[in-house]
CSV table of C-alpha atoms and ligand atoms in Angstrom, one decimal:
chain,number,residue,atom,x,y,z
K,1,MET,CA,34.2,98.8,-152.6
K,2,ILE,CA,35.0,99.0,-148.3
K,3,LEU,CA,38.1,99.9,-147.9
K,4,THR,CA,39.0,100.2,-144.5
K,5,VAL,CA,42.3,101.4,-142.9
K,6,GLY,CA,42.1,101.3,-139.5
K,7,ASN,CA,45.1,99.5,-137.4
K,8,ILE,CA,45.6,98.8,-133.5
K,9,LYS,CA,48.3,101.4,-132.9
K,10,GLY,CA,47.7,105.9,-133.4
K,11,GLY,CA,50.3,107.6,-135.2
K,12,VAL,CA,51.0,105.5,-137.9
K,13,GLY,CA,49.4,107.6,-141.2
K,14,LYS,CA,45.6,106.3,-141.3
K,15,THR,CA,43.7,109.4,-141.4
K,16,THR,CA,46.7,110.4,-144.1
K,17,LEU,CA,46.5,107.5,-146.1
K,18,ALA,CA,42.6,107.3,-146.1
K,19,VAL,CA,42.1,111.3,-147.5
K,20,ASN,CA,44.6,110.3,-150.1
K,21,LEU,CA,43.1,107.5,-150.9
K,22,ALA,CA,39.7,109.8,-151.1
K,23,VAL,CA,40.3,112.2,-152.9
K,24,GLU,CA,42.7,110.3,-155.1
K,25,ARG,CA,39.2,107.6,-156.5
K,26,GLY,CA,37.1,111.2,-156.6
K,27,LYS,CA,38.7,113.1,-158.9
K,28,ASN,CA,38.9,111.0,-161.9
K,29,LYS,CA,34.6,112.2,-161.1
K,30,GLU,CA,33.7,109.4,-162.9
K,31,ASP,CA,33.4,107.5,-159.4
K,32,SER,CA,31.2,108.5,-156.2
K,33,VAL,CA,33.4,107.7,-152.9
K,34,VAL,CA,32.0,108.2,-149.5
K,35,LEU,CA,35.1,109.1,-146.5
K,36,ILE,CA,34.3,107.3,-143.5
K,37,ASP,CA,35.9,109.5,-140.6
K,38,ALA,CA,34.9,106.8,-137.7
K,39,ASP,CA,37.4,108.0,-135.5
K,40,ASP,CA,36.0,110.5,-132.5
K,41,GLN,CA,39.2,113.3,-132.5
K,42,SER,CA,37.5,113.4,-136.6
K,43,THR,CA,40.7,114.0,-138.3
K,44,ALA,CA,38.8,113.0,-141.2
K,45,MET,CA,36.7,115.5,-141.2
K,46,LEU,CA,38.4,118.8,-139.7
K,47,PHE,CA,40.8,118.0,-142.9
K,48,THR,CA,38.2,117.9,-145.3
K,49,GLY,CA,36.2,121.3,-143.5
K,50,ILE,CA,39.8,123.4,-144.8
K,51,ARG,CA,40.1,121.3,-147.9
K,52,GLU,CA,36.6,123.3,-148.7
K,53,GLN,CA,37.5,126.3,-148.2
K,54,GLY,CA,39.9,126.2,-149.6
K,55,ALA,CA,38.5,124.8,-152.8
K,56,PRO,CA,35.5,125.0,-152.0
K,57,GLY,CA,32.6,122.3,-154.3
K,58,ILE,CA,35.4,120.4,-155.5
K,59,SER,CA,36.5,118.4,-152.8
K,60,HIS,CA,36.3,115.1,-155.0
K,61,TYR,CA,33.9,112.4,-151.8
K,62,THR,CA,31.3,113.3,-149.5
K,63,CYS,CA,32.9,113.0,-146.1
K,64,VAL,CA,30.3,111.6,-142.8
K,65,SER,CA,31.6,111.2,-139.3
K,66,VAL,CA,30.1,107.3,-137.6
K,67,HIS,CA,30.2,106.1,-134.4
K,68,GLY,CA,30.6,103.2,-132.8
K,69,ALA,CA,28.2,99.7,-134.1
K,70,GLN,CA,27.4,102.4,-136.5
K,71,VAL,CA,30.0,102.2,-138.9
K,72,ARG,CA,28.1,99.4,-139.8
K,73,SER,CA,24.3,99.9,-140.6
K,74,GLN,CA,26.0,103.3,-141.9
K,75,GLY,CA,28.4,102.3,-143.6
K,76,LYS,CA,26.5,99.0,-145.8
K,77,SER,CA,23.8,101.3,-147.0
K,78,LEU,CA,26.5,104.4,-147.6
K,79,ALA,CA,28.4,101.6,-149.3
K,80,GLU,CA,25.1,100.8,-151.3
K,81,LYS,CA,25.3,104.5,-152.7
K,82,PHE,CA,28.7,105.1,-153.9
K,83,ASP,CA,31.1,103.8,-155.6
K,84,HIS,CA,34.3,103.7,-153.2
K,85,THR,CA,33.5,103.8,-149.1
K,86,ILE,CA,36.8,104.8,-147.6
K,87,ILE,CA,36.8,104.1,-143.6
K,88,ASP,CA,39.0,106.0,-141.2
K,89,CYS,CA,39.6,104.1,-137.9
K,90,GLY,CA,41.0,105.5,-134.9
K,91,GLY,CA,44.3,103.9,-133.0
K,92,ARG,CA,42.4,101.3,-131.0
K,93,ASP,CA,41.2,98.2,-130.6
K,94,THR,CA,37.6,100.3,-131.0
K,95,GLU,CA,34.2,99.4,-131.6
K,96,ALA,CA,34.1,101.3,-135.0
K,97,PHE,CA,37.5,99.0,-136.1
K,98,ARG,CA,35.5,96.0,-135.2
K,99,ALA,CA,32.3,97.2,-137.1
K,100,ALA,CA,34.4,98.4,-140.5
K,101,LEU,CA,35.7,95.1,-140.5
K,102,THR,CA,32.5,92.8,-140.3
K,103,ILE,CA,31.4,94.9,-143.5
K,104,CYS,CA,35.1,96.3,-145.3
K,105,ASP,CA,36.6,94.6,-148.7
K,106,VAL,CA,40.1,95.1,-148.1
K,107,LEU,CA,42.1,96.3,-145.3
K,108,VAL,CA,44.8,98.3,-145.4
K,109,ALA,CA,46.6,97.8,-142.0
K,110,PRO,CA,50.0,101.0,-142.3
K,111,LEU,CA,52.8,100.5,-139.4
K,112,THR,CA,56.2,102.5,-139.6
K,113,PRO,CA,58.8,100.1,-139.1
K,114,ARG,CA,59.8,100.4,-135.8
K,115,SER,CA,59.4,97.4,-132.6
K,116,PHE,CA,56.4,98.7,-131.1
K,117,ASP,CA,54.0,98.6,-134.7
K,118,PHE,CA,55.1,95.4,-135.3
K,119,TRP,CA,54.6,94.0,-131.8
K,120,THR,CA,50.1,95.6,-131.7
K,121,ILE,CA,50.3,93.1,-135.4
K,122,THR,CA,49.5,90.0,-133.0
K,123,GLN,CA,46.4,92.3,-131.8
K,124,LEU,CA,45.6,93.1,-135.7
K,125,VAL,CA,45.5,89.6,-136.5
K,126,ARG,CA,43.9,88.3,-133.7
K,127,LEU,CA,41.2,90.2,-134.5
K,128,LEU,CA,41.2,89.1,-138.0
K,129,GLN,CA,41.0,85.7,-137.3
K,130,GLU,CA,37.5,86.6,-134.6
K,131,VAL,CA,35.8,88.4,-137.7
K,132,GLU,CA,36.9,84.8,-139.8
K,133,ALA,CA,35.0,82.8,-137.5
K,134,VAL,CA,31.7,84.9,-138.3
K,135,ARG,CA,32.8,85.6,-142.1
K,136,ASP,CA,35.5,85.8,-145.2
K,137,PRO,CA,37.5,88.7,-143.7
K,138,PRO,CA,38.5,91.2,-145.4
K,139,LYS,CA,42.1,90.8,-147.9
K,140,ALA,CA,44.2,92.3,-146.0
K,141,TYR,CA,47.8,94.1,-146.9
K,142,ALA,CA,50.0,95.6,-143.9
K,143,LEU,CA,51.5,99.1,-145.4
K,144,VAL,CA,55.1,100.3,-144.3
K,145,ASN,CA,54.3,104.0,-144.0
K,146,MET,CA,57.1,107.1,-143.0
K,147,ALA,CA,59.4,104.2,-144.2
K,148,ASP,CA,63.3,105.6,-144.1
K,149,PRO,CA,65.2,107.1,-146.6
K,150,SER,CA,68.0,103.8,-146.3
K,151,GLY,CA,68.6,101.4,-144.1
K,152,THR,CA,68.0,97.6,-143.7
K,153,ASP,CA,64.7,98.7,-141.2
K,154,ASN,CA,62.6,98.8,-144.0
K,155,GLN,CA,62.9,95.2,-145.8
K,156,ALA,CA,63.6,93.5,-142.4
K,157,MET,CA,59.9,94.8,-140.8
K,158,ILE,CA,58.8,93.6,-144.8
K,159,GLU,CA,59.8,90.4,-144.1
K,160,ALA,CA,58.8,89.8,-139.9
K,161,LEU,CA,55.4,90.5,-141.7
K,162,THR,CA,55.7,87.5,-143.7
K,163,GLU,CA,55.4,85.9,-140.5
K,164,TYR,CA,52.0,86.7,-140.8
K,165,PRO,CA,49.8,84.7,-143.1
K,166,GLN,CA,46.1,86.1,-142.3
K,167,ILE,CA,47.6,90.3,-143.9
K,168,GLU,CA,49.4,90.5,-147.4
K,169,VAL,CA,52.9,92.9,-146.5
K,170,LEU,CA,53.2,95.4,-149.1
K,171,GLN,CA,56.4,95.8,-151.2
K,172,GLN,CA,55.7,99.8,-151.6
K,173,VAL,CA,56.7,101.4,-148.8
K,174,LEU,CA,56.5,105.0,-148.8
K,175,VAL,CA,58.8,107.5,-146.9
K,176,ARG,CA,58.8,109.8,-143.9
K,177,ARG,CA,58.9,112.9,-146.5
K,178,LYS,CA,57.2,116.1,-145.1
K,179,ALA,CA,55.3,116.8,-148.6
K,180,TRP,CA,53.4,114.3,-146.0
K,181,PRO,CA,52.0,116.7,-143.5
K,182,ASN,CA,52.7,119.8,-145.6
K,183,ALA,CA,49.8,118.9,-147.8
K,184,ALA,CA,46.9,118.6,-145.1
K,185,SER,CA,48.2,121.3,-143.0
K,186,LYS,CA,46.8,122.6,-146.6
K,187,GLY,CA,43.7,119.9,-147.0
K,188,GLN,CA,45.8,119.3,-149.8
K,189,ALA,CA,46.2,115.7,-150.8
K,190,VAL,CA,50.3,114.8,-151.6
K,191,PHE,CA,49.6,115.0,-155.5
K,192,GLU,CA,48.1,118.3,-155.4
K,193,HIS,CA,50.3,119.9,-153.3
K,194,VAL,CA,53.2,122.4,-154.0
K,195,PRO,CA,55.9,122.6,-154.5
K,196,LYS,CA,55.7,118.7,-156.2
K,197,ASP,CA,57.2,116.0,-154.1
K,198,LYS,CA,58.0,113.7,-157.3
K,199,LYS,CA,59.0,110.6,-155.0
K,200,ALA,CA,56.4,110.9,-152.6
K,201,ILE,CA,53.8,110.9,-155.4
K,202,SER,CA,55.1,107.7,-157.0
K,203,GLU,CA,55.2,105.7,-153.8
K,204,PHE,CA,51.7,107.1,-152.9
K,205,TYR,CA,50.2,106.1,-156.2
K,206,SER,CA,51.9,102.6,-156.5
K,207,PHE,CA,50.4,101.9,-153.5
K,208,SER,CA,47.0,103.0,-154.8
K,209,ASP,CA,47.5,101.2,-157.5
K,210,MET,CA,48.7,98.1,-155.5
K,211,ILE,CA,45.0,98.2,-153.3
K,212,PHE,CA,42.7,99.2,-156.7
K,213,ASN,CA,44.8,97.8,-160.1
K,214,THR,CA,44.7,100.8,-162.3
K,215,LYS,CA,47.5,102.9,-163.6
K,216,ILE,CA,47.9,106.2,-163.4
K,217,LEU,CA,49.5,108.3,-165.2
K,218,ILE,CA,51.9,111.6,-162.7
C,1,ATP,N1,55.0,109.6,-145.0
C,1,ATP,C1,54.6,110.1,-144.3
C,1,ATP,N2,56.0,110.7,-144.1
C,1,ATP,C2,56.0,112.4,-143.4
C,1,ATP,N3,55.2,112.4,-142.3
C,1,ATP,C3,53.6,111.4,-142.3
C,1,ATP,C4,53.8,110.0,-143.0
C,1,ATP,N4,53.1,109.2,-143.6
C,1,ATP,C5,52.1,110.5,-142.4
C,1,ATP,N5,52.8,111.5,-141.7
C,1,ATP,C6,52.6,112.0,-140.0
C,1,ATP,O1,52.3,111.6,-139.5
C,1,ATP,C7,51.2,111.9,-138.6
C,1,ATP,C8,50.3,111.4,-138.3
C,1,ATP,O2,49.2,110.8,-139.3
C,1,ATP,P1,47.6,110.3,-139.1
C,1,ATP,O3,47.1,111.7,-138.6
C,1,ATP,O4,47.5,109.9,-140.6
C,1,ATP,O5,47.6,108.4,-138.4
C,1,ATP,P2,46.6,108.1,-138.0
C,1,ATP,O6,47.1,106.7,-137.7
C,1,ATP,O7,45.7,108.5,-138.4
C,1,ATP,O8,46.5,109.0,-136.2
C,1,ATP,P3,45.5,108.7,-135.6
C,1,ATP,O9,46.6,107.0,-134.6
C,1,ATP,O10,45.8,109.1,-134.0
C,1,ATP,O11,44.4,108.7,-135.7
C,1,ATP,C9,50.2,113.4,-139.4
C,1,ATP,O12,51.2,114.5,-138.6
C,1,ATP,C10,50.8,112.7,-140.6
C,1,ATP,O13,50.5,114.7,-141.6
C,2,MG,MG1,43.3,109.0,-137.9
């Protein structure tokens, strides 16, 4: 399966989710995983470098950097060799993102429960419509990330997103929690980080279950 984590909006948690999903898919060792860093910022590559320094040989996935339109050809050929191909795209309407959309089975588009993020959804829908002109579009999910721990904004965002039939909004949100940047700074997935943040872990597994339809015990 080819999964793209992408959105027109920057800084919404795309790389964070891509690396966490790569570790999570790879850790059972039965599945091989390639993480394609399709962002010129190379954050996923940097994360992987830190991860390999901390625990040599147990990254659980292979990370490769691929640029621009090459994401299409290289993504396709990598997907033949690995069980899971996860593509992390930069936060704009890039050639790489468009290329990823032409080959992926699933798109996860994270966004925060804020108006600026919501306003970019129409652009994302337009992109999906362009893809639809040439192929069956990927199954697209919106995920509210960096959600508020309380209040009504998360649910308001979920409801607002339901007006777009091209994108299925996930009911599971990921709350803004310090465990995410803390884990990332050490090259770890959120479920590897100590002290464990059980809420962050449980939210992540529930999200991942929805994407991969598996049941994982914490
Ligand atoms: N649920 C969360 N709670 C707290 N912090 C988070 C959460 N998700 C992501 N972050 C933090 O938000 C920041 C931006 O995340 P990230 O780099 O993954 O976004 P991005 O969409 O990949 O950005 P870019 O568009 O620049 O590629 C990082 O510092 C990350 O640790
Ligand atoms: Mg990123």
